[in-house]
PDB file of C-alpha atoms and ligand atoms in Angstrom:
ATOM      1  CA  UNK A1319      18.762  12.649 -16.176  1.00  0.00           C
ATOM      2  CA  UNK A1320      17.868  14.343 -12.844  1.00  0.00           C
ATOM      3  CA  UNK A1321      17.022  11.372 -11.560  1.00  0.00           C
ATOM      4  CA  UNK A1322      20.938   9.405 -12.014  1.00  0.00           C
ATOM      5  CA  UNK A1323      22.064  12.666 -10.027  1.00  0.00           C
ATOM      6  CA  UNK A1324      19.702  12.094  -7.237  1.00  0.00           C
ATOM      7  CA  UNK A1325      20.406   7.859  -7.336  1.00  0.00           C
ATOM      8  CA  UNK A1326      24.472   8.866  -7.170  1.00  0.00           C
ATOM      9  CA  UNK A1327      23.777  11.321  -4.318  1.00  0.00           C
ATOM     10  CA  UNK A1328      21.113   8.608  -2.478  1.00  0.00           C
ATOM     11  CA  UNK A1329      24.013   5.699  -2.746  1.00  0.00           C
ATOM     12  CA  UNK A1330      26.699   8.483  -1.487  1.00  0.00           C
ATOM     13  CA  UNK A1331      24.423   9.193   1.855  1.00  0.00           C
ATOM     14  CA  UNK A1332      23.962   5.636   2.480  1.00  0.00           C
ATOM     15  CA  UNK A1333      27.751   4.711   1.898  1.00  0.00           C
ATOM     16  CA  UNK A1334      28.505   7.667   4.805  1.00  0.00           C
ATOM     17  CA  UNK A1335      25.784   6.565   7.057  1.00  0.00           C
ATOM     18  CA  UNK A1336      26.977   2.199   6.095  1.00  0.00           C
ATOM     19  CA  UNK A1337      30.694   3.312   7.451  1.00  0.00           C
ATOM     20  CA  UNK A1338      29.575   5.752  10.686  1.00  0.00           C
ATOM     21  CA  UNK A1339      27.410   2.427  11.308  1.00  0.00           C
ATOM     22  CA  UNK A1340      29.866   0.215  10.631  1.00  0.00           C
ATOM     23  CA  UNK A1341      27.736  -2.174   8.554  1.00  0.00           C
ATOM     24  CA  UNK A1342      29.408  -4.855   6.402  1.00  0.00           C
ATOM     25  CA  UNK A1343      26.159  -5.194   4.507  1.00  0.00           C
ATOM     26  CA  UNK A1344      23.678  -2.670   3.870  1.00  0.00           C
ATOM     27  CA  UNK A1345      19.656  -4.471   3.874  1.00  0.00           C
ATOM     28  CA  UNK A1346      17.118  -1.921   3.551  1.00  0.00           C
ATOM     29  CA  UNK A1347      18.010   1.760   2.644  1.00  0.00           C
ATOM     30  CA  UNK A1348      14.185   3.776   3.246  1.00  0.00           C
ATOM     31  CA  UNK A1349      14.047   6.851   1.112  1.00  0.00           C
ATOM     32  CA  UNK A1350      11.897   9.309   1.174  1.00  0.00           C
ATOM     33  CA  UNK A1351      10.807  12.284  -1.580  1.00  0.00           C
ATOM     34  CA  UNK A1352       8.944  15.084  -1.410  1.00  0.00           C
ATOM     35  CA  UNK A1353       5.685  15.478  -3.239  1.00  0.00           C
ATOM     36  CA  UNK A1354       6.928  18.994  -4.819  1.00  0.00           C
ATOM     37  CA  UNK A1355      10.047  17.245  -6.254  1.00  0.00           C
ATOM     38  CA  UNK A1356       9.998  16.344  -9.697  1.00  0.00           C
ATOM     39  CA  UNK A1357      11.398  13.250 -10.010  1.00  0.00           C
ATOM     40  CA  UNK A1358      10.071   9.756 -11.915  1.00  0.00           C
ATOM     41  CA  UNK A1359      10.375   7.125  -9.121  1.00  0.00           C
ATOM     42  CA  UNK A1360      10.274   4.262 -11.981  1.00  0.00           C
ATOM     43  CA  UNK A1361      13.504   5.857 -13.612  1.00  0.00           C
ATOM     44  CA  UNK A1362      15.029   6.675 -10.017  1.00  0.00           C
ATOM     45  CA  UNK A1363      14.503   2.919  -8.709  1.00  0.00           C
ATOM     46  CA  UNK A1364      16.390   1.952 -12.071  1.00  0.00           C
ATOM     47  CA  UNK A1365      19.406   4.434 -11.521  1.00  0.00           C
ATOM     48  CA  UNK A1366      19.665   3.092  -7.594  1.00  0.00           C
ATOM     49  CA  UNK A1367      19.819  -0.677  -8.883  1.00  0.00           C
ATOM     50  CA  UNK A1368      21.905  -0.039 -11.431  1.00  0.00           C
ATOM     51  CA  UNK A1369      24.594   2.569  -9.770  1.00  0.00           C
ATOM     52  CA  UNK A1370      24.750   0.711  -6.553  1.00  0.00           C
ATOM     53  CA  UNK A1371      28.030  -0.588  -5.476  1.00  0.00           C
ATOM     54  CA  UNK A1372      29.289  -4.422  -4.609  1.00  0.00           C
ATOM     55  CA  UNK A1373      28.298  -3.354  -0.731  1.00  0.00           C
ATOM     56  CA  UNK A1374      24.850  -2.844  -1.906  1.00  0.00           C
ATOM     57  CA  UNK A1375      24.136  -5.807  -3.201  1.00  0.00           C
ATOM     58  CA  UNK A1376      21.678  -7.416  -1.555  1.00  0.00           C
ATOM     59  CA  UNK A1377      19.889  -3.844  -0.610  1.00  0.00           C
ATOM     60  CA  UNK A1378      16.356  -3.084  -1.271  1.00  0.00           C
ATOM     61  CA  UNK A1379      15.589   0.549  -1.842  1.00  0.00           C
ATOM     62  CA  UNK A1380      12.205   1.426  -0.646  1.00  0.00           C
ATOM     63  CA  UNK A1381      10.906   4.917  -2.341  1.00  0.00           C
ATOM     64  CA  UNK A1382       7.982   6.845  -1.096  1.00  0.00           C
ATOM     65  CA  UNK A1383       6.326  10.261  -1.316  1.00  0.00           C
ATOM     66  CA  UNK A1384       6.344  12.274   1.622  1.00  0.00           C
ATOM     67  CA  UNK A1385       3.315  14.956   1.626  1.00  0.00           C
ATOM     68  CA  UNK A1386       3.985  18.408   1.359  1.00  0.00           C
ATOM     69  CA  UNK A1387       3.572  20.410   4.652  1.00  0.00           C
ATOM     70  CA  UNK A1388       3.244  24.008   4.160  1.00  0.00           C
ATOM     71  CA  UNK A1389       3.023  26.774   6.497  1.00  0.00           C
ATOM     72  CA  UNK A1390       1.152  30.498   5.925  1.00  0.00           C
ATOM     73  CA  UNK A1391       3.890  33.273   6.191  1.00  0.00           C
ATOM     74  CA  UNK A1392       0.798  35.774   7.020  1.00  0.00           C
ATOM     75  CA  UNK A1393      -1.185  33.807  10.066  1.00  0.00           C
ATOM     76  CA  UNK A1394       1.541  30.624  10.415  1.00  0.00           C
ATOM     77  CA  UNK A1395      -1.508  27.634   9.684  1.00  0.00           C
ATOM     78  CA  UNK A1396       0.757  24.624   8.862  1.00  0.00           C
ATOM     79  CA  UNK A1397      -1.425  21.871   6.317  1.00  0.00           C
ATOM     80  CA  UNK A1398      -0.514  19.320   3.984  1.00  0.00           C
ATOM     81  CA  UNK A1399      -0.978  19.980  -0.004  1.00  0.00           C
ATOM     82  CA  UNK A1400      -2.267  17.170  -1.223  1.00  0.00           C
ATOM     83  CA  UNK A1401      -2.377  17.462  -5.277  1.00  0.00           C
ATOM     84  CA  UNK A1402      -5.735  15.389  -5.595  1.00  0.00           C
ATOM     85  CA  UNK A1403      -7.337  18.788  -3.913  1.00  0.00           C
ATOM     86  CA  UNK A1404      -6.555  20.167  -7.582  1.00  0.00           C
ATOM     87  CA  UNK A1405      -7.691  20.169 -10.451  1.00  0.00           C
ATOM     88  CA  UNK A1406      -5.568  17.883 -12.872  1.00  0.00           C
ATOM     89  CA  UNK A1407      -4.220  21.362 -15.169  1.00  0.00           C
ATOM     90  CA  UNK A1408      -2.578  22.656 -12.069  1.00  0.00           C
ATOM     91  CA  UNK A1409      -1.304  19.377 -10.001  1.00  0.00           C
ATOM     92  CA  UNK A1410       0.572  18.575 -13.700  1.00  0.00           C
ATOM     93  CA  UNK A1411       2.201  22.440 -13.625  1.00  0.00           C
ATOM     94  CA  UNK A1412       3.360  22.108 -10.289  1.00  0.00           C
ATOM     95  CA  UNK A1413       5.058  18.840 -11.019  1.00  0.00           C
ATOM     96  CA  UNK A1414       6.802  20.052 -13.653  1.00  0.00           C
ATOM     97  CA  UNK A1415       7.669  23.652 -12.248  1.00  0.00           C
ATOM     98  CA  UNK A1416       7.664  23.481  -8.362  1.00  0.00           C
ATOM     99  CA  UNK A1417       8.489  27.300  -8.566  1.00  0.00           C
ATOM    100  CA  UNK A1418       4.765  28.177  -9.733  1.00  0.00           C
ATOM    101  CA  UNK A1419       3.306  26.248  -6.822  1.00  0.00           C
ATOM    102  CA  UNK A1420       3.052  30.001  -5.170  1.00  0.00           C
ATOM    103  CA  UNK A1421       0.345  30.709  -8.507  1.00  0.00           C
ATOM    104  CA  UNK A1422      -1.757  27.559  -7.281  1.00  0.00           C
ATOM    105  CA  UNK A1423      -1.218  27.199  -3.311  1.00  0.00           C
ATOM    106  CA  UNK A1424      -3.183  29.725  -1.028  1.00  0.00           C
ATOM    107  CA  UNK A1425      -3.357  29.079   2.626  1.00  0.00           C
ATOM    108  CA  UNK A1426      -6.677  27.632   3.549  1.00  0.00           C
ATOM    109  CA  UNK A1427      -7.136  29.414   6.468  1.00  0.00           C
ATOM    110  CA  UNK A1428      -6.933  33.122   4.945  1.00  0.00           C
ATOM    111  CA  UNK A1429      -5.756  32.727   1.362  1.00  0.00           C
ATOM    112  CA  UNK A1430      -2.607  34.528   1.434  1.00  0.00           C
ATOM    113  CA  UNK A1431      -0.474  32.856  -1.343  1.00  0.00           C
ATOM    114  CA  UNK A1432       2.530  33.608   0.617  1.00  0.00           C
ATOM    115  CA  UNK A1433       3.845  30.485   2.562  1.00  0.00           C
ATOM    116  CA  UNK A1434       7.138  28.784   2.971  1.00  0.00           C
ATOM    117  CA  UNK A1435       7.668  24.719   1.995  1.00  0.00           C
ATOM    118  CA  UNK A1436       8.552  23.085   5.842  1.00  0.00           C
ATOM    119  CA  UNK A1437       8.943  19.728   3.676  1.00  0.00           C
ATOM    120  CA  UNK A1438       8.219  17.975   0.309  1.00  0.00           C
ATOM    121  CA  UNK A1439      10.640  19.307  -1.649  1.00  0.00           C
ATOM    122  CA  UNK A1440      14.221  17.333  -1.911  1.00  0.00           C
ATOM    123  CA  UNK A1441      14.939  13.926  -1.615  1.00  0.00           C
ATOM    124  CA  UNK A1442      16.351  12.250   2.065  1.00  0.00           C
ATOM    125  CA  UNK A1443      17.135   8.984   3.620  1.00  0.00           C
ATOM    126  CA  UNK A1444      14.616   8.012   6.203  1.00  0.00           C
ATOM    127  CA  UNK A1445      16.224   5.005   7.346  1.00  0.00           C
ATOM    128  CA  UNK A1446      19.260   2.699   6.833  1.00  0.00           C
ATOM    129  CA  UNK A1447      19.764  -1.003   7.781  1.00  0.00           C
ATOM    130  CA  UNK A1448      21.845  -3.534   7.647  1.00  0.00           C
ATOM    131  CA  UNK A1449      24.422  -6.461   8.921  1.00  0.00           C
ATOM    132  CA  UNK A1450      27.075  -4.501  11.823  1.00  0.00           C
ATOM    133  CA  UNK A1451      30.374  -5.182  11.499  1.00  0.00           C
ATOM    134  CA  UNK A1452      31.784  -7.730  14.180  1.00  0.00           C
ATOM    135  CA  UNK A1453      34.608  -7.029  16.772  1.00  0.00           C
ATOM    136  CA  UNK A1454      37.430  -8.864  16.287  1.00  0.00           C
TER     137      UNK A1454
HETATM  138 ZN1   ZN B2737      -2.710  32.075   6.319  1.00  0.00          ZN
END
């Protein structure tokens, strides 16, 4: 049920960002999630319609993927893990244990295992948009 968590937290953001806007109506809410994060996008699309509030009515929640950018602790090469690079054993262990993606990643440039995640793991809003509140 990780993914009603994230859908409650998602509606939360956009309800801060709808009232430091000042939008009446909330249109298109762009979210984005990291590659590393295990999350079904079926069963968090499902949460988001059915959690959201009267304000959210006519929104459309747009999910995608964001890559995973990684960056070498040893020589500092930045690249993006892309799971079709693996074999099909190890991309389904690092979805369901994004811990053990250490065991699996090694920088391509000198094959130290030891790098740090820059993005691709957690969930954020990319963009929010919507009907402004009128003056008056
Ligand atoms: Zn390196």
């Amino acid at each position: 049920m990780h993914e009603w968590a994230l859908a409650e937290a998602v509606i939360a953001a956009v309800s801060q960002v709808a009232e430091k806007e000042g939008l009446k109506e909330v249109k298109k809410v762009k979210i984005k999630i990291g590659e590393l994060q295990q999350i079904e996008l079926d069963i968090l699309e499902f949460a988001l319609s059915q959690l959201k509030p009267a304000k959210f009515k006519h929104t459309k929640f747009s999910v995608k993927v964001a890559k995973a950018e990684l960056k070498c602790r040893v020589c500092g090469y930045t690249w993006f893990f892309t799971k079709e690079k693996m074999d099909e054993a190890s991309a389904e262990a690092i979805h369901f244990v994004p811990e053990i993606a250490h065991t699996y990643i090694k920088c391509p440039k000198c094959g130290s295992p030891d790098f740090e995640i820059l993005e691709g793991r957690g969930i954020w809003l990319e963009s929010v948009k919507g009907v402004k509140q009128e003056d008056g």
